[in-house]
PDB file of C-alpha atoms in Angstrom:
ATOM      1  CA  UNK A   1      28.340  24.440 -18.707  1.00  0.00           C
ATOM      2  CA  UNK A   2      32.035  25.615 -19.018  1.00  0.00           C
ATOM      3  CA  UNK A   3      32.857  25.381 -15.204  1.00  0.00           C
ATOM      4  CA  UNK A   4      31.193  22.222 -14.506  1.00  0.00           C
ATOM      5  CA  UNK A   5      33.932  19.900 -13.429  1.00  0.00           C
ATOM      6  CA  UNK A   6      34.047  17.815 -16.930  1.00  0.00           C
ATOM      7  CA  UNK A   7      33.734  14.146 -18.079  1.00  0.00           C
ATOM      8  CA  UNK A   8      35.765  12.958 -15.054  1.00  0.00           C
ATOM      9  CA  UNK A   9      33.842  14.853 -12.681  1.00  0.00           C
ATOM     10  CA  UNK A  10      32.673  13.133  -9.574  1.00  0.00           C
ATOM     11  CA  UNK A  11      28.807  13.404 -10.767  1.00  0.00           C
ATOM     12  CA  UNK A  12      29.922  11.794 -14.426  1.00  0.00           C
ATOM     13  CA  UNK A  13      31.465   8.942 -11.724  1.00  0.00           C
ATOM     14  CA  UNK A  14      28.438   8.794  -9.739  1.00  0.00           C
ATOM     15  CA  UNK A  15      26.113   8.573 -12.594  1.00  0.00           C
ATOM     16  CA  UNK A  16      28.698   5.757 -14.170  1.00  0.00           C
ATOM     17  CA  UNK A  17      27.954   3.874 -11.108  1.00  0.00           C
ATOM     18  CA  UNK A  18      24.635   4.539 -11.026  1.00  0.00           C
ATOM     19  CA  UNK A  19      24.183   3.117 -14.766  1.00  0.00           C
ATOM     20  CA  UNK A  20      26.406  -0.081 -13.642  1.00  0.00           C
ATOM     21  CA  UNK A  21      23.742  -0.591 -10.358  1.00  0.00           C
ATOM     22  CA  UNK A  22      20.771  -0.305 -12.244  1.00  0.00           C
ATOM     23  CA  UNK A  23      21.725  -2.739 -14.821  1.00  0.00           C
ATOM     24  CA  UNK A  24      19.514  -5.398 -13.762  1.00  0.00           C
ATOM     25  CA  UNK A  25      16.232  -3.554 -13.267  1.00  0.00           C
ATOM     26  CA  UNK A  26      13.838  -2.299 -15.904  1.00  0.00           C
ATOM     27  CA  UNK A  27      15.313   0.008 -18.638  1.00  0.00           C
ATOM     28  CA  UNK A  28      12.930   2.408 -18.211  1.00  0.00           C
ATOM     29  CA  UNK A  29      13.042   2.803 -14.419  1.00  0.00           C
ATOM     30  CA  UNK A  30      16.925   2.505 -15.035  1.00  0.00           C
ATOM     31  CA  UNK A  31      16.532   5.685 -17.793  1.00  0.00           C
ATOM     32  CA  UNK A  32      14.005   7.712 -15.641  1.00  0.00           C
ATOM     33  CA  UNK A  33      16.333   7.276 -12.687  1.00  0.00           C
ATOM     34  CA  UNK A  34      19.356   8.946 -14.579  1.00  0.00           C
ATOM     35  CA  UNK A  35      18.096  11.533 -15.842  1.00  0.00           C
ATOM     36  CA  UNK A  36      16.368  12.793 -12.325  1.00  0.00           C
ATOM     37  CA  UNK A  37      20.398  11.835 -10.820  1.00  0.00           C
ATOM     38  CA  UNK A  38      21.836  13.902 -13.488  1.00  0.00           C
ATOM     39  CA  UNK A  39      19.739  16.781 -13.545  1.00  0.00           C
ATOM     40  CA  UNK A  40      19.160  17.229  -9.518  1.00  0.00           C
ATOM     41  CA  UNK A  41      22.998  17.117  -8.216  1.00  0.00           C
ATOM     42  CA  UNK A  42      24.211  19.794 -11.577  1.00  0.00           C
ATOM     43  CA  UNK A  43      21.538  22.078  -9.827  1.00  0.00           C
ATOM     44  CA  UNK A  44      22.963  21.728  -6.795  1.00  0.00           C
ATOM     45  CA  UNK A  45      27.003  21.567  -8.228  1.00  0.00           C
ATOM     46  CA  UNK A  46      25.520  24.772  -9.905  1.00  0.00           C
ATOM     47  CA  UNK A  47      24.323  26.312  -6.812  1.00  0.00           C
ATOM     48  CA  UNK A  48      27.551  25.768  -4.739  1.00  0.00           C
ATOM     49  CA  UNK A  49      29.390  27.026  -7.593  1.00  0.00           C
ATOM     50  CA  UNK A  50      27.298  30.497  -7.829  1.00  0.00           C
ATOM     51  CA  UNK A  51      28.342  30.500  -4.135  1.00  0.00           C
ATOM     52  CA  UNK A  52      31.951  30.366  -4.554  1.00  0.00           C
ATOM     53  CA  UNK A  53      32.581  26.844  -4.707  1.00  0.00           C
ATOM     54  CA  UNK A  54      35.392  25.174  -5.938  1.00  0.00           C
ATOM     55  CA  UNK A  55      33.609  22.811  -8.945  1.00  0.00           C
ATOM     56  CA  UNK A  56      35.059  19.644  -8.169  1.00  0.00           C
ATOM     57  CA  UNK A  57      34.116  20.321  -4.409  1.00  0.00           C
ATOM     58  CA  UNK A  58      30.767  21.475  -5.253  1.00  0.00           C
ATOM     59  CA  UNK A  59      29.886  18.546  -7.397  1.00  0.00           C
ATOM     60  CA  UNK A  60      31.648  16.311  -4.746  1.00  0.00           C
ATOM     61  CA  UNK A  61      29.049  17.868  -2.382  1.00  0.00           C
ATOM     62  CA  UNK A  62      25.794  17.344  -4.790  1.00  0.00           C
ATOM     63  CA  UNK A  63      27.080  13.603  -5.137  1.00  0.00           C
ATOM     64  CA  UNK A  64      27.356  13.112  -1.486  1.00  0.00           C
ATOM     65  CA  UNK A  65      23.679  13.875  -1.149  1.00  0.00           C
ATOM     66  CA  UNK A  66      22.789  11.114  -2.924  1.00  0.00           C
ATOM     67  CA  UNK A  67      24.566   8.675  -0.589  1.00  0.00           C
ATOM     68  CA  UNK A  68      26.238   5.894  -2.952  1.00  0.00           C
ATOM     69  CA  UNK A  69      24.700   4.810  -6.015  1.00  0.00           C
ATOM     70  CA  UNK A  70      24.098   1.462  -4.989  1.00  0.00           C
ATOM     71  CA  UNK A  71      22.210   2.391  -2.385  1.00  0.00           C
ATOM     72  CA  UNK A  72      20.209   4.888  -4.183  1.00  0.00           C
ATOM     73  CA  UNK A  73      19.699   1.878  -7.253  1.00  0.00           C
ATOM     74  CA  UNK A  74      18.419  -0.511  -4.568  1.00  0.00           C
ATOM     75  CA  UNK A  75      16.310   2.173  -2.837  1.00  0.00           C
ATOM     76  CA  UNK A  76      14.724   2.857  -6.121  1.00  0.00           C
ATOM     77  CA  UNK A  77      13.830  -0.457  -7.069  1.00  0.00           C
ATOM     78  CA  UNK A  78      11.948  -1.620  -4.272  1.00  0.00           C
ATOM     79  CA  UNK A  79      10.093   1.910  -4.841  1.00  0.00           C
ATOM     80  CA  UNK A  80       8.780  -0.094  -7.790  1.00  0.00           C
ATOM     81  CA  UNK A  81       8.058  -2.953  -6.319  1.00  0.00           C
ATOM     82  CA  UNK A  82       4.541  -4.049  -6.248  1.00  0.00           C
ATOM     83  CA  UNK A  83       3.083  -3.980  -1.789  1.00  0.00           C
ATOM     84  CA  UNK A  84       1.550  -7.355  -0.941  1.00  0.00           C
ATOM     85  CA  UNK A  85      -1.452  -5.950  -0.254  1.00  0.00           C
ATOM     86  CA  UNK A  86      -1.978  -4.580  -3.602  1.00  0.00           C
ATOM     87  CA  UNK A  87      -1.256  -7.803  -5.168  1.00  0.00           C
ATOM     88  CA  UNK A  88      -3.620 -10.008  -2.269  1.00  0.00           C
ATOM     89  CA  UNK A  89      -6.344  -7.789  -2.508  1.00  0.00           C
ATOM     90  CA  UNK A  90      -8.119  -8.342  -5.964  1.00  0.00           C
ATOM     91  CA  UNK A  91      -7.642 -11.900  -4.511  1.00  0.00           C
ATOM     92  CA  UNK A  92      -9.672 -11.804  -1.585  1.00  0.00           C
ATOM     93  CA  UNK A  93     -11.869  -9.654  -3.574  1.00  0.00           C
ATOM     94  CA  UNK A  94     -12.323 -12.490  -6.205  1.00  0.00           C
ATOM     95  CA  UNK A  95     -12.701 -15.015  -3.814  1.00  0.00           C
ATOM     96  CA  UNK A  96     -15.061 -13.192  -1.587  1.00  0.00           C
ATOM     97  CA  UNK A  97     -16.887 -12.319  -5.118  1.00  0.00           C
ATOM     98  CA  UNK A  98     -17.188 -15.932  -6.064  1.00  0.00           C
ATOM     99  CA  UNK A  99     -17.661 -17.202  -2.605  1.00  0.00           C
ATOM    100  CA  UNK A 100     -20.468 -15.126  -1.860  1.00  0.00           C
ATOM    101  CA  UNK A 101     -22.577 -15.477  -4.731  1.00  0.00           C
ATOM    102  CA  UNK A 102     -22.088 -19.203  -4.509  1.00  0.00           C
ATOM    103  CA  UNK A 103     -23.193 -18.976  -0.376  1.00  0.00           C
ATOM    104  CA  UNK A 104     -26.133 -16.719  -2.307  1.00  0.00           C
ATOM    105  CA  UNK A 105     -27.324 -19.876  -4.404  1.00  0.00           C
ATOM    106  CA  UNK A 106     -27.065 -21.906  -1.465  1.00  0.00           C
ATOM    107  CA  UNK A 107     -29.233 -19.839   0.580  1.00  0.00           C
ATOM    108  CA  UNK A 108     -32.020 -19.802  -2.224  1.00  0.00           C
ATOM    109  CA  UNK A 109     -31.583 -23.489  -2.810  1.00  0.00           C
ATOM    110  CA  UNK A 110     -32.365 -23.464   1.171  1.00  0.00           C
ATOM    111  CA  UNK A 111     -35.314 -21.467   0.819  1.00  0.00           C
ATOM    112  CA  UNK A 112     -36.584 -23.527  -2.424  1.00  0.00           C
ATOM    113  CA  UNK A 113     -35.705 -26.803  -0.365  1.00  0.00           C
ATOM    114  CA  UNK A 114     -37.782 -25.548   2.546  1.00  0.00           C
ATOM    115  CA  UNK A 115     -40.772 -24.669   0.563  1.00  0.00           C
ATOM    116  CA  UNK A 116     -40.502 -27.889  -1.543  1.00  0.00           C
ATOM    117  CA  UNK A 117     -40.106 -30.074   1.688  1.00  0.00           C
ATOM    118  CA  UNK A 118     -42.884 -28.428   3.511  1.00  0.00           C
ATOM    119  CA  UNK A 119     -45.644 -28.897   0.479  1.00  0.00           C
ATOM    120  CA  UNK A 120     -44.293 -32.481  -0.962  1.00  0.00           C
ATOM    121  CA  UNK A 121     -42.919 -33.973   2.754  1.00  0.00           C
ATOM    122  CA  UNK A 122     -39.442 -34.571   3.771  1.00  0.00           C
ATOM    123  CA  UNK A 123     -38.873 -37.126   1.274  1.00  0.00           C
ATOM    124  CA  UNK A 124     -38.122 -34.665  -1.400  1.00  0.00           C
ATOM    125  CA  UNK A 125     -35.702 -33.446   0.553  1.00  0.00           C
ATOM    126  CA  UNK A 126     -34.223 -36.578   1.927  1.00  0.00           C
ATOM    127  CA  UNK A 127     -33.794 -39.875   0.461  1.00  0.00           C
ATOM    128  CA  UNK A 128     -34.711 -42.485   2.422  1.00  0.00           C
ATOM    129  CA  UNK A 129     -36.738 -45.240   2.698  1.00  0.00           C
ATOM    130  CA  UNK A 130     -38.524 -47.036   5.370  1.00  0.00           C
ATOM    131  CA  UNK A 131     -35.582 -49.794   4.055  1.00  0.00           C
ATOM    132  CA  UNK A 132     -32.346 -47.733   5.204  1.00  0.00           C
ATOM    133  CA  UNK A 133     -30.605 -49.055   8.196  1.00  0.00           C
ATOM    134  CA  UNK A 134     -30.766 -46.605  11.005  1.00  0.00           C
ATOM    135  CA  UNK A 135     -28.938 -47.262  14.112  1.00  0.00           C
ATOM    136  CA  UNK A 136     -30.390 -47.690  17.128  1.00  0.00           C
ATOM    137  CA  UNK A 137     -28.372 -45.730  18.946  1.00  0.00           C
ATOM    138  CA  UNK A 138     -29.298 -42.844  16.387  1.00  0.00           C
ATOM    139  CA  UNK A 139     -32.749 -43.607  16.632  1.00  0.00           C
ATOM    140  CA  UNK A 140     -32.489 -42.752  20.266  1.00  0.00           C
ATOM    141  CA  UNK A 141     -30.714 -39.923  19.476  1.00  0.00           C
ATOM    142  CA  UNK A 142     -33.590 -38.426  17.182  1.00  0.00           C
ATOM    143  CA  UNK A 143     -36.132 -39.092  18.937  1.00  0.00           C
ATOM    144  CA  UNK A 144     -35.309 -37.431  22.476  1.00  0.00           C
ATOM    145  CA  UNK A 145     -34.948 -34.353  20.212  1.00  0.00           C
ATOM    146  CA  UNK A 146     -38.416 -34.608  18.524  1.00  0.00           C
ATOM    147  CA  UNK A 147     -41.264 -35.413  20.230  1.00  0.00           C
ATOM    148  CA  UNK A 148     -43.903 -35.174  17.563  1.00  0.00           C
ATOM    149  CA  UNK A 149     -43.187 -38.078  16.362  1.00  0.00           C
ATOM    150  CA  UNK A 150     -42.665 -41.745  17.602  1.00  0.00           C
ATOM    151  CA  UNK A 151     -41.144 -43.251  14.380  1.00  0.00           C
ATOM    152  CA  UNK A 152     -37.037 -43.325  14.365  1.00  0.00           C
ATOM    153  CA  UNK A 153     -37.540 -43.651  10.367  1.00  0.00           C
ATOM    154  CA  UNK A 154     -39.782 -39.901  10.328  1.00  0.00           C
ATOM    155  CA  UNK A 155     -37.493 -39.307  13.142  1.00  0.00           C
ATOM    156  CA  UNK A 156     -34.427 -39.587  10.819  1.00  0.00           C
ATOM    157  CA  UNK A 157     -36.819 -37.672   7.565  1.00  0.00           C
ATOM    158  CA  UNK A 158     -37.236 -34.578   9.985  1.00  0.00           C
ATOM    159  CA  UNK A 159     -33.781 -34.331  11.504  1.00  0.00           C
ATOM    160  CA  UNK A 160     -31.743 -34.907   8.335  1.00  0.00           C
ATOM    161  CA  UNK A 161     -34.107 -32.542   6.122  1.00  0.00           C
ATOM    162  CA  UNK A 162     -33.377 -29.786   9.001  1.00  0.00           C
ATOM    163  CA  UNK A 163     -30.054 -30.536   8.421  1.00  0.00           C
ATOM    164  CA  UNK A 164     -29.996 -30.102   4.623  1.00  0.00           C
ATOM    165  CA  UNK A 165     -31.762 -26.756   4.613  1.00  0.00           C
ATOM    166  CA  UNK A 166     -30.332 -25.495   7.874  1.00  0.00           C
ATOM    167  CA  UNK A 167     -26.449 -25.779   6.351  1.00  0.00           C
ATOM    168  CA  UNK A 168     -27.776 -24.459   2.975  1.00  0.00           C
ATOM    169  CA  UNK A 169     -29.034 -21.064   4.809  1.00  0.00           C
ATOM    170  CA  UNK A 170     -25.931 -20.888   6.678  1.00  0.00           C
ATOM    171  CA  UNK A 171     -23.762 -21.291   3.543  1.00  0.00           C
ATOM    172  CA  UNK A 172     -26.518 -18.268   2.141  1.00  0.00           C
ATOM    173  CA  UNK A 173     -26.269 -16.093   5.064  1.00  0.00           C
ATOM    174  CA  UNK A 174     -22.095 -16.136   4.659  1.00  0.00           C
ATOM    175  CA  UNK A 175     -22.390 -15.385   1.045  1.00  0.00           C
ATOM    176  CA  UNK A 176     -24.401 -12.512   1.739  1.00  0.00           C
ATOM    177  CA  UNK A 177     -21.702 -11.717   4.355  1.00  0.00           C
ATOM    178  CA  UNK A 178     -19.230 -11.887   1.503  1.00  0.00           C
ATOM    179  CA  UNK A 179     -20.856  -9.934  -0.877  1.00  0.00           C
ATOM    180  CA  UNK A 180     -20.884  -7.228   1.606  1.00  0.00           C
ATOM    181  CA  UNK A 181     -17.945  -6.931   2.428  1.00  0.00           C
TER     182      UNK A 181
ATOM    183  CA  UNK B   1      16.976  13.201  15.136  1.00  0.00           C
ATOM    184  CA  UNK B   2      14.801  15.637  13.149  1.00  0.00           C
ATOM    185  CA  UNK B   3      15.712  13.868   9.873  1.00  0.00           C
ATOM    186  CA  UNK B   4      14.924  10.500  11.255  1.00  0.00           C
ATOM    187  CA  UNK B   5      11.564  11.830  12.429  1.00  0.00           C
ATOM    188  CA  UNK B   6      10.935  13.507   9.528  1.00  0.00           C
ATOM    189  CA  UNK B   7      11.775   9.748   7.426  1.00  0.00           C
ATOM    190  CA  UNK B   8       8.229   8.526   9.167  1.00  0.00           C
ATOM    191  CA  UNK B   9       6.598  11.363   7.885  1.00  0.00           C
ATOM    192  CA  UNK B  10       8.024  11.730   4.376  1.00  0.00           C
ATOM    193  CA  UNK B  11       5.381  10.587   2.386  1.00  0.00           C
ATOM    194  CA  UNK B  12       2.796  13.223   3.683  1.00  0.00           C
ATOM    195  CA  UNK B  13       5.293  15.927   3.473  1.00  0.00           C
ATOM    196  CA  UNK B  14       6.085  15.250  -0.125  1.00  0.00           C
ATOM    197  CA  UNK B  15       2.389  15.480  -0.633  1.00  0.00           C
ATOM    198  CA  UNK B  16       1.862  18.433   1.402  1.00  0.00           C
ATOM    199  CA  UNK B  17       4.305  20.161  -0.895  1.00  0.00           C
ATOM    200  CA  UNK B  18       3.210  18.872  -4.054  1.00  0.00           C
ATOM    201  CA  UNK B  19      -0.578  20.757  -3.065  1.00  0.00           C
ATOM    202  CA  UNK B  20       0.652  23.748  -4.182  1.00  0.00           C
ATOM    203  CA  UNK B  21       1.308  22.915  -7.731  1.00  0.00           C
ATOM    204  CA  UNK B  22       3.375  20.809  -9.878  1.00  0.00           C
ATOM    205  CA  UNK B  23       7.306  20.040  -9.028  1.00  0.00           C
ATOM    206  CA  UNK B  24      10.834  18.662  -9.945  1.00  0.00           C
ATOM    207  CA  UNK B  25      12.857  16.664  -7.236  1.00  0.00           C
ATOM    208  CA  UNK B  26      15.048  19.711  -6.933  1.00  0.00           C
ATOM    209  CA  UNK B  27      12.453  21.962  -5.988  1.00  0.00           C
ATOM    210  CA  UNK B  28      10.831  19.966  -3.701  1.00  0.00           C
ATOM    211  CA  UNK B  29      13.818  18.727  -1.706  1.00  0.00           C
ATOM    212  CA  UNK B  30      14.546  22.240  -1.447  1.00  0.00           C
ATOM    213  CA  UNK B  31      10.879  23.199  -0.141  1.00  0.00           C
ATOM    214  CA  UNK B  32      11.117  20.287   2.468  1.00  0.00           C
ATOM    215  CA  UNK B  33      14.429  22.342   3.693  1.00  0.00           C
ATOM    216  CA  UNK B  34      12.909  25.671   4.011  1.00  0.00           C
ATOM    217  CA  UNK B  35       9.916  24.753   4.532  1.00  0.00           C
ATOM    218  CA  UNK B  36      11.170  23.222   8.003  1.00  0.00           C
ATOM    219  CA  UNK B  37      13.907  25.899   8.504  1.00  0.00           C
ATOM    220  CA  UNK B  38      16.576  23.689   7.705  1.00  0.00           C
ATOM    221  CA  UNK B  39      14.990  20.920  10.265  1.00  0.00           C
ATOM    222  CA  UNK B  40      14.327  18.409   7.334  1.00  0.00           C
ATOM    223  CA  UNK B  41      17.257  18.513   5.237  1.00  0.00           C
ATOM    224  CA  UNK B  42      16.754  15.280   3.720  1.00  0.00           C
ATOM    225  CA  UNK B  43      19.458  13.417   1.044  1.00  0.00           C
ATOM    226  CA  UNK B  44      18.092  13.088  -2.464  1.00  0.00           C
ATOM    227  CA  UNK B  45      18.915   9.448  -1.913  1.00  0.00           C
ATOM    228  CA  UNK B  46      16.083   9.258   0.201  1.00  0.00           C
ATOM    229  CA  UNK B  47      13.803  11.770  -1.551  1.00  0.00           C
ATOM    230  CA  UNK B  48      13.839  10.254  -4.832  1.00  0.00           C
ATOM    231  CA  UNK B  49      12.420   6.298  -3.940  1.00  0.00           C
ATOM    232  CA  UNK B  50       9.793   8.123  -1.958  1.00  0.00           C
ATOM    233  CA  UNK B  51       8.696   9.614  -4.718  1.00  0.00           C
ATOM    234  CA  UNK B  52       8.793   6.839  -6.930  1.00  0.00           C
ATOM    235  CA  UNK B  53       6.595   4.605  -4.350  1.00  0.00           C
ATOM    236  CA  UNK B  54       3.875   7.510  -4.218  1.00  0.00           C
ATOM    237  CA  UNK B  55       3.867   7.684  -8.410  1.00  0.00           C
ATOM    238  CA  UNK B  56       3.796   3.572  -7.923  1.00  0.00           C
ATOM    239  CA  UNK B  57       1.176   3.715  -5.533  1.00  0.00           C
ATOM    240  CA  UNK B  58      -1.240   6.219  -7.607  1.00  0.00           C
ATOM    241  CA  UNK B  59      -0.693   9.163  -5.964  1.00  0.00           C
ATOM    242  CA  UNK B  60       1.731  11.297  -7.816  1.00  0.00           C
ATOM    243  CA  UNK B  61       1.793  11.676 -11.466  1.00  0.00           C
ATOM    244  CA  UNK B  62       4.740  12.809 -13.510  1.00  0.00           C
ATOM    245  CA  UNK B  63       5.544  14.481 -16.702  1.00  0.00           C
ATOM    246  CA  UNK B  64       9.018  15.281 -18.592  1.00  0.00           C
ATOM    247  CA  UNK B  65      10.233  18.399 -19.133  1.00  0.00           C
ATOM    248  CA  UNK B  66      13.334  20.209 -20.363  1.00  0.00           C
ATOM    249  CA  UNK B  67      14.698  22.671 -18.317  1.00  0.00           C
ATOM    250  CA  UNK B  68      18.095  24.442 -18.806  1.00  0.00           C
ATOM    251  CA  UNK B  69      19.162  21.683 -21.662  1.00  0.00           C
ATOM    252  CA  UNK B  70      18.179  18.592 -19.310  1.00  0.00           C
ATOM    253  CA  UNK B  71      15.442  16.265 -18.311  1.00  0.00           C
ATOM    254  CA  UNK B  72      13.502  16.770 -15.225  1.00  0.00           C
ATOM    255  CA  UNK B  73      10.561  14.726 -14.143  1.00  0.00           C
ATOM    256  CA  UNK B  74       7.613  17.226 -13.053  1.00  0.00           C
ATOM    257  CA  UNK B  75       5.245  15.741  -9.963  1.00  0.00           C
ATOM    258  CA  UNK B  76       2.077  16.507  -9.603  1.00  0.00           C
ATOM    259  CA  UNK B  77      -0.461  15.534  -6.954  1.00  0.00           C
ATOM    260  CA  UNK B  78      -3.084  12.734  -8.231  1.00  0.00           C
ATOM    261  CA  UNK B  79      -6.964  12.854  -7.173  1.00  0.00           C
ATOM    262  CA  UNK B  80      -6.310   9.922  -5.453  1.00  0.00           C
ATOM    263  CA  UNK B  81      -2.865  11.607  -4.085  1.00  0.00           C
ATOM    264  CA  UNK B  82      -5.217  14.784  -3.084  1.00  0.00           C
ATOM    265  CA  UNK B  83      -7.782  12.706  -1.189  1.00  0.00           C
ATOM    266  CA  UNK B  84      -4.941  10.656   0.573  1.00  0.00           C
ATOM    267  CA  UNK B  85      -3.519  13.625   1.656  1.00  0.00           C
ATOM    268  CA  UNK B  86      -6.570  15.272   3.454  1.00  0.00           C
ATOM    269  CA  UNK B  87      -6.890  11.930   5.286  1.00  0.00           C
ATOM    270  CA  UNK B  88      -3.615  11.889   6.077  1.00  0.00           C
ATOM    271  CA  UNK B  89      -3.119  15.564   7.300  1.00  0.00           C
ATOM    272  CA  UNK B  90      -6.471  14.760   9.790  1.00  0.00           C
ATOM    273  CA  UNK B  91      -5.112  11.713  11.409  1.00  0.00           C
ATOM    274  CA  UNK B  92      -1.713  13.250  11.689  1.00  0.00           C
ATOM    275  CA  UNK B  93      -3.416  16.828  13.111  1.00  0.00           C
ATOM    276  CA  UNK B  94      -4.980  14.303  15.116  1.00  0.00           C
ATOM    277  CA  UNK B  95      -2.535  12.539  16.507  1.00  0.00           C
ATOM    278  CA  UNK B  96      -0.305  15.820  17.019  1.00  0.00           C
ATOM    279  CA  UNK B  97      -3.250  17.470  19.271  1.00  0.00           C
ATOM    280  CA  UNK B  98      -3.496  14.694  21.434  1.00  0.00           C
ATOM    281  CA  UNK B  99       0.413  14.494  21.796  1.00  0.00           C
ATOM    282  CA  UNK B 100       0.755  17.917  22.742  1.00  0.00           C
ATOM    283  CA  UNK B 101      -2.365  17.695  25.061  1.00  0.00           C
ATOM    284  CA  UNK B 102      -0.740  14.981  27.018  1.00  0.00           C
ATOM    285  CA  UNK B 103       2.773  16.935  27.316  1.00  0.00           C
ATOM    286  CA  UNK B 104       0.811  19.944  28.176  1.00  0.00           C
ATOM    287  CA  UNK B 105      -0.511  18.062  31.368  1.00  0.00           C
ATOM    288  CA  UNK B 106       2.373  16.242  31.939  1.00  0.00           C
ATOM    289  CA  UNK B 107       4.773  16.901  34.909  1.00  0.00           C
ATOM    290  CA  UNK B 108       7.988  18.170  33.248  1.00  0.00           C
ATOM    291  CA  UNK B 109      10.816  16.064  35.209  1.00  0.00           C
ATOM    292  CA  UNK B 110      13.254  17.546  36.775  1.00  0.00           C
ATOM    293  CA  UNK B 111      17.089  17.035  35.977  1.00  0.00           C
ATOM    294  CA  UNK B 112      18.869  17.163  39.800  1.00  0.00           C
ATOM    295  CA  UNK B 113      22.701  16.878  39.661  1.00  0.00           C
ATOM    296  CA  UNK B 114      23.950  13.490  40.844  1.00  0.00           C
TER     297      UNK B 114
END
């Protein structure tokens, strides 16, 4: 330890710096950091020295492969950060998790609605009443689609009942999508 | 030019290395030196994040040790760091065999004097 270059050596300086540019980050990424920047250039300061090197020179070398400290201190702590993806992707995950199995009770609600509408009429599906205003212009709509029937109010029973269970099995067949994936 | 390749590839590398068994910083700068014959004679300034992102990231894991009176943090490939690796070494033996199978049927051009 003798012929190391002393207190006022340039790796004592570096590591000085190296304390003063860390000062802001975590003290234990701050610690860890030192002690891998005071241990790695003395190896190398050692090895130049076994060589023949001067010891200021050789720990001016070791220092100089560390670039500046700053550098080094800013390098370092964006190694720590956190990638965006990391942090998004229990996100999506949670959203696709929730999403899914709420598409998942829409679909069954589709498939309950279906059954329910096909044994107790499209009236438990729909609520409407031979009372509701319906548009003409509607009523002309519906009934150029379906031709079973010559009524715009069953007219309006069949085509918003479709509706209801139609979007429902949509919403189910994305959840399922989402679950999967 | 080597170094600056060799700054794309760094993570792999410092995996590769770490396969054979538990390392300090030292030793494994030093590896990526010989390894390469000199080629990738990286600064530890560079080294040392790198390896902090792969302990971040899961695949390195790192004990303490003392060695000759100091501290030195001891890297060791993960499971997750293993498996990365393989992946990584067959998309980049991949992408190496289809470079050098292009070059090898490419015309080499030829320098004239102006």
């Amino acid at each position: 330890v003798s012929d190391e270059a002393g207190p006022a050596g340039p790796i004592e300086e570096f590591l000085d710096r190296l304390l003063l540019a860390c000062r802001d980050g975590p003290p234990r990424t701050a610690r860890h950091l030192l002690a891998e920047a005071e241990a790695h250039p003395y190896d190398l300061a050692r090895r130049s020295r076994e060589e023949g090197a001067d010891p200021v020179e050789a720990e001016m070398a070791a220092v100089a492969r560390f670039g500046s400290a700053e550098a080094l201190a800013r390098a370092d702590a964006a190694s720590h950060l956190t990638p965006i993806p990391v942090l998004v992707r229990p996100l999506v995950a949670t959203a696709l998790l929730l999403g899914g199995l709420g598409g998942l009770a829409m679909g069954l609600s589709a498939v309950v609605t279906a059954i329910m509408g096909s044994v107790a009429g499209s009236t438990f599906i729909v609520n409407i009443t031979h009372h509701t205003y319906l548009a003409p212009s509607d009523c002309v709509r519906w009934l150029s689609q379906n031709h079973s029937t010559h009524s715009c109010y069953q007219a309006a029973l069949d085509d918003w009942s479709f509706e209801v269970v139609a979007y429902r099995a949509v919403l189910g067949i994305l959840g399922v999508a989402a679950l999967v994936l | 030019m080597g170094i600056d390749r060799a700054k794309g590839q760094l993570e792999l590398m410092l995996l590769g290395i770490l396969r054979g068994g538990p390392q300090h910083g030292y030793a494994i700068v030093s590896a990526l030196r010989e390894r390469s014959s000199g080629e990738f004679d990286l600064p530890e300034g560079t080294v040392y994040p790198a390896l902090h992102r792969l302990e971040n990231s899961g695949l390195l894991q790192s004990t303490w040790e003392m060695v000759g009176g100091r501290r030195r943090r001891l890297y060791r490939l993960s499971p997750t760091g293993l498996a990365a690796l393989g992946e990584a070494a067959r998309r980049w033996a991949r992408f190496s065999s289809s470079v050098n199978a292009v070059l090898a049927g490419a015309a080499i051009p030829v320098m004239r004097p102006a």
